[in-house]
Amino acid sequence: MTLLPPLTEDELKRYARHIVLPEIGGAGQRKLKQARVLVIGAGGLGAPALEYLAAAGVGTLGIIDDDTVSLSNLQRQVIHETASIGAPKGESAKAAIVRINPHVAVELHGFRLTAENAPALVAQYDLVIDGSDNFETRYAVADACAQEQRPLVHAAVGRFDGSVTVLKPFEIGQNGAQNPSYRDLFPEPPPPGLVPSCAAAGVVGALTGVIGTLQAMEAIKLITGIGEPLIGRLLLYDALAARFDTIRYKRR
């Protein structure tokens, strides 16, 4: 059995509001400290997810992003600042994380994720958060996580709506059946041009904060072993109606 890392006096004070929760406690906080989480993209979804995971004390955060910060990013990608325009997003995000929590190690991967390189990268981490904005990357990440048996917290956003789910297709669910995969939920990508990009359709900045923070919450639940993760459930959020709905799905 792997021994969990101890918490320093500074960490005990920093995470006091976690440790006082019976569901998390000292053991759960030590699990967070030991965890290695890979975040795909330091953009609209990745920004709030990274900030809250860093604040929560996740020991190692991996960031894969090959883009640079632009002025139009700042409306929603709150981990970056005006002075970071033109800088690599990974470097900008790392600087913010260090400011939030110096106890967190950050590993940067400044290349584009593909179906070929995804498995080796995913295998280095315990859990993956997908904050990508294109279907090619989403399928590559999901397939790699299924192959390497790593939990995946997937999310997507539109103009005023978003969705979140958790994928562990390599495990048997409480119903005795194999958990569904991303391809059970979305068998194939939509035709090119059918789903407009954020640049073309627009997106409310605060919406990405809601969905990205939900991803961080699901990751914390998975790491600490508390609650009921969104496995086999797609959580839908309609920002204009201020309404959450849940759709259940299963293996095909």
mmCIF file of C-alpha atoms in Angstrom:
data_model
loop_
_atom_site.group_PDB
_atom_site.id
_atom_site.type_symbol
_atom_site.label_atom_id
_atom_site.label_comp_id
_atom_site.label_asym_id
_atom_site.label_seq_id
_atom_site.Cartn_x
_atom_site.Cartn_y
_atom_site.Cartn_z
ATOM 1 C CA MET A 1 0.000 0.000 0.000
ATOM 2 C CA THR A 2 1.363 3.407 -1.025
ATOM 3 C CA LEU A 3 1.922 5.747 1.913
ATOM 4 C CA LEU A 4 0.229 9.113 1.548
ATOM 5 C CA PRO A 5 2.531 12.151 1.819
ATOM 6 C CA PRO A 6 2.397 14.045 5.140
ATOM 7 C CA LEU A 7 1.062 17.587 5.399
ATOM 8 C CA THR A 8 3.305 20.388 6.603
ATOM 9 C CA GLU A 9 2.190 22.864 9.252
ATOM 10 C CA ASP A 10 1.604 25.444 6.528
ATOM 11 C CA GLU A 11 -0.537 22.977 4.566
ATOM 12 C CA LEU A 12 -2.574 22.061 7.647
ATOM 13 C CA LYS A 13 -3.489 25.749 8.025
ATOM 14 C CA ARG A 14 -3.989 26.316 4.286
ATOM 15 C CA TYR A 15 -6.384 23.381 3.891
ATOM 16 C CA ALA A 16 -8.077 23.685 7.290
ATOM 17 C CA ARG A 17 -11.548 24.119 5.751
ATOM 18 C CA HIS A 18 -11.077 20.859 3.842
ATOM 19 C CA ILE A 19 -9.621 18.944 6.765
ATOM 20 C CA VAL A 20 -12.506 19.864 9.068
ATOM 21 C CA LEU A 21 -14.927 18.183 6.625
ATOM 22 C CA PRO A 22 -15.466 14.573 7.804
ATOM 23 C CA GLU A 23 -15.796 13.447 4.172
ATOM 24 C CA ILE A 24 -12.299 14.727 3.300
ATOM 25 C CA GLY A 25 -10.296 15.104 6.509
ATOM 26 C CA GLY A 26 -6.545 14.766 6.701
ATOM 27 C CA ALA A 27 -6.498 11.538 4.690
ATOM 28 C CA GLY A 28 -8.443 13.085 1.824
ATOM 29 C CA GLN A 29 -6.184 16.123 1.784
ATOM 30 C CA ARG A 30 -3.149 13.871 1.628
ATOM 31 C CA LYS A 31 -4.738 12.081 -1.341
ATOM 32 C CA LEU A 32 -5.096 15.445 -3.060
ATOM 33 C CA LYS A 33 -1.448 16.207 -2.332
ATOM 34 C CA GLN A 34 -0.395 12.894 -3.844
ATOM 35 C CA ALA A 35 -2.592 13.258 -6.949
ATOM 36 C CA ARG A 36 -1.335 13.984 -10.446
ATOM 37 C CA VAL A 37 -3.964 15.649 -12.649
ATOM 38 C CA LEU A 38 -3.586 16.472 -16.339
ATOM 39 C CA VAL A 39 -5.628 19.391 -17.686
ATOM 40 C CA ILE A 40 -6.152 19.571 -21.441
ATOM 41 C CA GLY A 41 -5.985 23.241 -22.347
ATOM 42 C CA ALA A 42 -5.446 26.338 -20.190
ATOM 43 C CA GLY A 43 -8.440 28.057 -21.762
ATOM 44 C CA GLY A 44 -12.004 28.824 -20.728
ATOM 45 C CA LEU A 45 -12.619 25.516 -18.932
ATOM 46 C CA GLY A 46 -9.048 24.764 -17.947
ATOM 47 C CA ALA A 47 -8.544 28.165 -16.299
ATOM 48 C CA PRO A 48 -11.069 27.794 -13.447
ATOM 49 C CA ALA A 49 -10.361 24.073 -13.113
ATOM 50 C CA LEU A 50 -6.646 24.743 -12.682
ATOM 51 C CA GLU A 51 -7.226 27.555 -10.192
ATOM 52 C CA TYR A 52 -9.495 25.536 -7.938
ATOM 53 C CA LEU A 53 -7.412 22.367 -8.127
ATOM 54 C CA ALA A 54 -4.332 24.390 -7.236
ATOM 55 C CA ALA A 55 -6.119 26.029 -4.324
ATOM 56 C CA ALA A 56 -7.411 22.613 -3.223
ATOM 57 C CA GLY A 57 -3.866 21.285 -2.933
ATOM 58 C CA VAL A 58 -3.579 18.859 -5.829
ATOM 59 C CA GLY A 59 0.104 17.957 -5.686
ATOM 60 C CA THR A 60 0.946 17.967 -9.386
ATOM 61 C CA LEU A 61 -0.919 19.677 -12.222
ATOM 62 C CA GLY A 62 0.015 18.896 -15.809
ATOM 63 C CA ILE A 63 -1.008 21.390 -18.489
ATOM 64 C CA ILE A 64 -0.967 20.673 -22.201
ATOM 65 C CA ASP A 65 -1.467 23.718 -24.403
ATOM 66 C CA ASP A 66 0.433 24.929 -27.465
ATOM 67 C CA ASP A 67 -1.343 28.298 -27.759
ATOM 68 C CA THR A 68 -0.431 31.823 -26.633
ATOM 69 C CA VAL A 69 -2.534 34.302 -24.660
ATOM 70 C CA SER A 70 -4.500 36.766 -26.772
ATOM 71 C CA LEU A 71 -6.591 39.772 -25.754
ATOM 72 C CA SER A 72 -9.859 38.019 -26.681
ATOM 73 C CA ASN A 73 -9.023 35.175 -24.250
ATOM 74 C CA LEU A 74 -9.189 37.416 -21.193
ATOM 75 C CA GLN A 75 -13.000 37.685 -21.198
ATOM 76 C CA ARG A 76 -13.226 34.098 -19.889
ATOM 77 C CA GLN A 77 -9.754 32.585 -19.358
ATOM 78 C CA VAL A 78 -9.345 34.121 -15.924
ATOM 79 C CA ILE A 79 -6.052 32.425 -15.077
ATOM 80 C CA HIS A 80 -4.331 34.806 -17.533
ATOM 81 C CA GLU A 81 -3.859 38.556 -17.211
ATOM 82 C CA THR A 82 -3.351 41.473 -19.564
ATOM 83 C CA ALA A 83 0.407 41.440 -19.021
ATOM 84 C CA SER A 84 0.476 37.821 -20.265
ATOM 85 C CA ILE A 85 -0.726 38.638 -23.791
ATOM 86 C CA GLY A 86 1.606 36.953 -26.250
ATOM 87 C CA ALA A 87 3.023 34.535 -23.678
ATOM 88 C CA PRO A 88 2.515 30.749 -23.909
ATOM 89 C CA LYS A 89 -0.685 29.835 -22.079
ATOM 90 C CA GLY A 90 1.071 27.096 -20.146
ATOM 91 C CA GLU A 91 3.690 29.488 -18.788
ATOM 92 C CA SER A 92 1.049 32.084 -17.934
ATOM 93 C CA ALA A 93 -1.083 29.487 -16.134
ATOM 94 C CA LYS A 94 1.917 28.155 -14.241
ATOM 95 C CA ALA A 95 2.787 31.634 -12.964
ATOM 96 C CA ALA A 96 -0.767 32.067 -11.679
ATOM 97 C CA ILE A 97 -0.779 28.654 -10.006
ATOM 98 C CA VAL A 98 2.481 29.397 -8.207
ATOM 99 C CA ARG A 99 0.930 32.616 -6.902
ATOM 100 C CA ILE A 100 -2.151 30.728 -5.699
ATOM 101 C CA ASN A 101 -0.331 27.830 -4.069
ATOM 102 C CA PRO A 102 3.462 27.364 -3.997
ATOM 103 C CA HIS A 103 3.013 23.765 -2.801
ATOM 104 C CA VAL A 104 1.717 22.680 -6.227
ATOM 105 C CA ALA A 105 4.136 21.344 -8.852
ATOM 106 C CA VAL A 106 3.320 22.247 -12.458
ATOM 107 C CA GLU A 107 4.393 20.221 -15.486
ATOM 108 C CA LEU A 108 4.064 21.910 -18.877
ATOM 109 C CA HIS A 109 3.538 20.177 -22.191
ATOM 110 C CA GLY A 110 3.770 22.777 -24.955
ATOM 111 C CA PHE A 111 2.654 20.626 -27.866
ATOM 112 C CA ARG A 112 -0.629 19.751 -29.520
ATOM 113 C CA LEU A 113 -2.301 16.582 -28.279
ATOM 114 C CA THR A 114 -2.984 13.950 -30.937
ATOM 115 C CA ALA A 115 -4.289 10.397 -31.032
ATOM 116 C CA GLU A 116 -0.671 9.252 -31.371
ATOM 117 C CA ASN A 117 0.864 11.069 -28.385
ATOM 118 C CA ALA A 118 -2.152 11.097 -26.055
ATOM 119 C CA PRO A 119 -1.763 7.608 -24.482
ATOM 120 C CA ALA A 120 1.828 8.148 -23.324
ATOM 121 C CA LEU A 121 0.949 11.538 -21.843
ATOM 122 C CA VAL A 122 -2.249 10.368 -20.141
ATOM 123 C CA ALA A 123 -0.423 7.399 -18.601
ATOM 124 C CA GLN A 124 1.745 9.809 -16.560
ATOM 125 C CA TYR A 125 -1.263 11.070 -14.572
ATOM 126 C CA ASP A 126 -3.957 9.722 -12.257
ATOM 127 C CA LEU A 127 -6.849 11.680 -13.729
ATOM 128 C CA VAL A 128 -7.550 13.877 -16.745
ATOM 129 C CA ILE A 129 -9.715 16.987 -17.160
ATOM 130 C CA ASP A 130 -10.655 17.781 -20.741
ATOM 131 C CA GLY A 131 -10.982 21.497 -21.398
ATOM 132 C CA SER A 132 -10.442 21.234 -25.159
ATOM 133 C CA ASP A 133 -12.622 23.010 -27.703
ATOM 134 C CA ASN A 134 -12.556 20.648 -30.685
ATOM 135 C CA PHE A 135 -13.851 17.154 -31.373
ATOM 136 C CA GLU A 136 -10.576 15.751 -32.666
ATOM 137 C CA THR A 137 -8.886 16.387 -29.331
ATOM 138 C CA ARG A 138 -11.899 15.207 -27.322
ATOM 139 C CA TYR A 139 -11.964 11.827 -29.044
ATOM 140 C CA ALA A 140 -8.185 11.454 -28.759
ATOM 141 C CA VAL A 141 -8.279 12.213 -25.031
ATOM 142 C CA ALA A 142 -11.253 9.954 -24.361
ATOM 143 C CA ASP A 143 -9.759 7.022 -26.278
ATOM 144 C CA ALA A 144 -6.399 7.442 -24.505
ATOM 145 C CA CYS A 145 -8.021 7.593 -21.061
ATOM 146 C CA ALA A 146 -10.031 4.453 -21.809
ATOM 147 C CA GLN A 147 -6.906 2.662 -23.041
ATOM 148 C CA GLU A 148 -4.751 3.726 -20.087
ATOM 149 C CA GLN A 149 -7.580 3.303 -17.557
ATOM 150 C CA ARG A 150 -7.563 6.879 -16.323
ATOM 151 C CA PRO A 151 -10.741 8.675 -15.165
ATOM 152 C CA LEU A 152 -11.765 11.524 -17.475
ATOM 153 C CA VAL A 153 -13.793 14.567 -16.485
ATOM 154 C CA HIS A 154 -15.239 15.806 -19.765
ATOM 155 C CA ALA A 155 -17.036 19.094 -20.386
ATOM 156 C CA ALA A 156 -18.167 21.300 -23.236
ATOM 157 C CA VAL A 157 -19.753 24.738 -23.512
ATOM 158 C CA GLY A 158 -21.903 26.557 -26.050
ATOM 159 C CA ARG A 159 -23.126 30.137 -26.131
ATOM 160 C CA PHE A 160 -25.168 29.990 -22.921
ATOM 161 C CA ASP A 161 -25.077 26.298 -21.997
ATOM 162 C CA GLY A 162 -22.639 23.635 -20.911
ATOM 163 C CA SER A 163 -22.341 19.978 -19.972
ATOM 164 C CA VAL A 164 -20.186 17.823 -17.704
ATOM 165 C CA THR A 165 -19.737 14.071 -17.303
ATOM 166 C CA VAL A 166 -17.244 11.593 -15.839
ATOM 167 C CA LEU A 167 -15.956 8.649 -17.859
ATOM 168 C CA LYS A 168 -14.547 5.415 -16.403
ATOM 169 C CA PRO A 169 -15.371 2.866 -19.132
ATOM 170 C CA PHE A 170 -12.733 0.455 -17.815
ATOM 171 C CA GLU A 171 -14.756 -0.241 -14.649
ATOM 172 C CA ILE A 172 -17.968 -2.068 -13.773
ATOM 173 C CA GLY A 173 -20.708 0.193 -12.455
ATOM 174 C CA GLN A 174 -22.933 -0.314 -9.423
ATOM 175 C CA ASN A 175 -25.543 -1.880 -11.718
ATOM 176 C CA GLY A 176 -23.116 -4.663 -12.624
ATOM 177 C CA ALA A 177 -22.672 -3.418 -16.205
ATOM 178 C CA GLN A 178 -19.607 -1.912 -17.853
ATOM 179 C CA ASN A 179 -19.511 1.863 -17.526
ATOM 180 C CA PRO A 180 -20.161 3.796 -20.761
ATOM 181 C CA SER A 181 -17.421 5.463 -22.790
ATOM 182 C CA TYR A 182 -17.296 8.805 -24.585
ATOM 183 C CA ARG A 183 -18.116 7.011 -27.833
ATOM 184 C CA ASP A 184 -21.244 5.557 -26.210
ATOM 185 C CA LEU A 185 -22.358 9.109 -25.484
ATOM 186 C CA PHE A 186 -21.164 10.569 -28.807
ATOM 187 C CA PRO A 187 -20.582 7.718 -31.310
ATOM 188 C CA GLU A 188 -19.007 10.001 -33.893
ATOM 189 C CA PRO A 189 -18.160 13.688 -34.289
ATOM 190 C CA PRO A 190 -20.646 15.984 -36.015
ATOM 191 C CA PRO A 191 -20.022 16.986 -39.627
ATOM 192 C CA PRO A 192 -17.457 19.796 -40.016
ATOM 193 C CA GLY A 193 -19.039 23.220 -39.605
ATOM 194 C CA LEU A 194 -22.197 21.973 -37.875
ATOM 195 C CA VAL A 195 -21.070 23.081 -34.401
ATOM 196 C CA PRO A 196 -19.628 26.623 -34.547
ATOM 197 C CA SER A 197 -16.538 27.521 -32.541
ATOM 198 C CA CYS A 198 -16.599 29.977 -29.646
ATOM 199 C CA ALA A 199 -14.895 32.501 -31.920
ATOM 200 C CA ALA A 200 -17.759 32.240 -34.407
ATOM 201 C CA ALA A 201 -20.747 31.810 -32.072
ATOM 202 C CA GLY A 202 -19.524 33.566 -28.926
ATOM 203 C CA VAL A 203 -19.691 32.388 -25.318
ATOM 204 C CA VAL A 204 -20.436 34.066 -21.982
ATOM 205 C CA GLY A 205 -17.244 34.184 -19.953
ATOM 206 C CA ALA A 206 -18.895 33.356 -16.618
ATOM 207 C CA LEU A 207 -20.401 30.197 -18.163
ATOM 208 C CA THR A 208 -16.948 28.647 -18.591
ATOM 209 C CA GLY A 209 -16.312 29.444 -14.940
ATOM 210 C CA VAL A 210 -19.405 27.506 -13.880
ATOM 211 C CA ILE A 211 -18.572 24.452 -15.984
ATOM 212 C CA GLY A 212 -14.826 24.459 -15.325
ATOM 213 C CA THR A 213 -15.452 24.696 -11.582
ATOM 214 C CA LEU A 214 -17.846 21.746 -11.806
ATOM 215 C CA GLN A 215 -15.029 19.807 -13.467
ATOM 216 C CA ALA A 216 -12.721 20.652 -10.566
ATOM 217 C CA MET A 217 -15.378 19.487 -8.098
ATOM 218 C CA GLU A 218 -15.765 16.155 -9.900
ATOM 219 C CA ALA A 219 -11.988 15.703 -9.895
ATOM 220 C CA ILE A 220 -11.825 16.355 -6.147
ATOM 221 C CA LYS A 221 -14.587 13.785 -5.585
ATOM 222 C CA LEU A 222 -12.748 11.193 -7.663
ATOM 223 C CA ILE A 223 -9.411 11.778 -5.934
ATOM 224 C CA THR A 224 -10.792 11.691 -2.398
ATOM 225 C CA GLY A 225 -13.375 8.979 -3.062
ATOM 226 C CA ILE A 226 -16.376 10.963 -1.850
ATOM 227 C CA GLY A 227 -19.855 11.456 -3.263
ATOM 228 C CA GLU A 228 -21.294 10.147 -6.499
ATOM 229 C CA PRO A 229 -19.310 11.148 -9.611
ATOM 230 C CA LEU A 230 -21.151 11.910 -12.847
ATOM 231 C CA ILE A 231 -20.524 8.438 -14.299
ATOM 232 C CA GLY A 232 -23.242 7.511 -16.784
ATOM 233 C CA ARG A 233 -24.827 10.907 -16.240
ATOM 234 C CA LEU A 234 -24.529 14.029 -18.388
ATOM 235 C CA LEU A 235 -25.131 17.178 -16.350
ATOM 236 C CA LEU A 236 -26.606 19.960 -18.490
ATOM 237 C CA TYR A 237 -26.602 23.617 -17.496
ATOM 238 C CA ASP A 238 -28.806 26.258 -19.154
ATOM 239 C CA ALA A 239 -27.418 29.601 -18.008
ATOM 240 C CA LEU A 240 -30.271 31.721 -19.407
ATOM 241 C CA ALA A 241 -32.911 29.669 -17.583
ATOM 242 C CA ALA A 242 -30.659 29.068 -14.538
ATOM 243 C CA ARG A 243 -31.518 25.369 -14.758
ATOM 244 C CA PHE A 244 -29.614 22.116 -14.314
ATOM 245 C CA ASP A 245 -30.833 18.866 -15.880
ATOM 246 C CA THR A 246 -29.341 15.377 -15.909
ATOM 247 C CA ILE A 247 -29.470 12.811 -18.714
ATOM 248 C CA ARG A 248 -28.531 9.212 -17.978
ATOM 249 C CA TYR A 249 -26.709 7.195 -20.617
ATOM 250 C CA LYS A 250 -25.279 3.698 -20.760
ATOM 251 C CA ARG A 251 -22.969 1.466 -22.736
ATOM 252 C CA ARG A 252 -24.217 0.637 -26.200
#
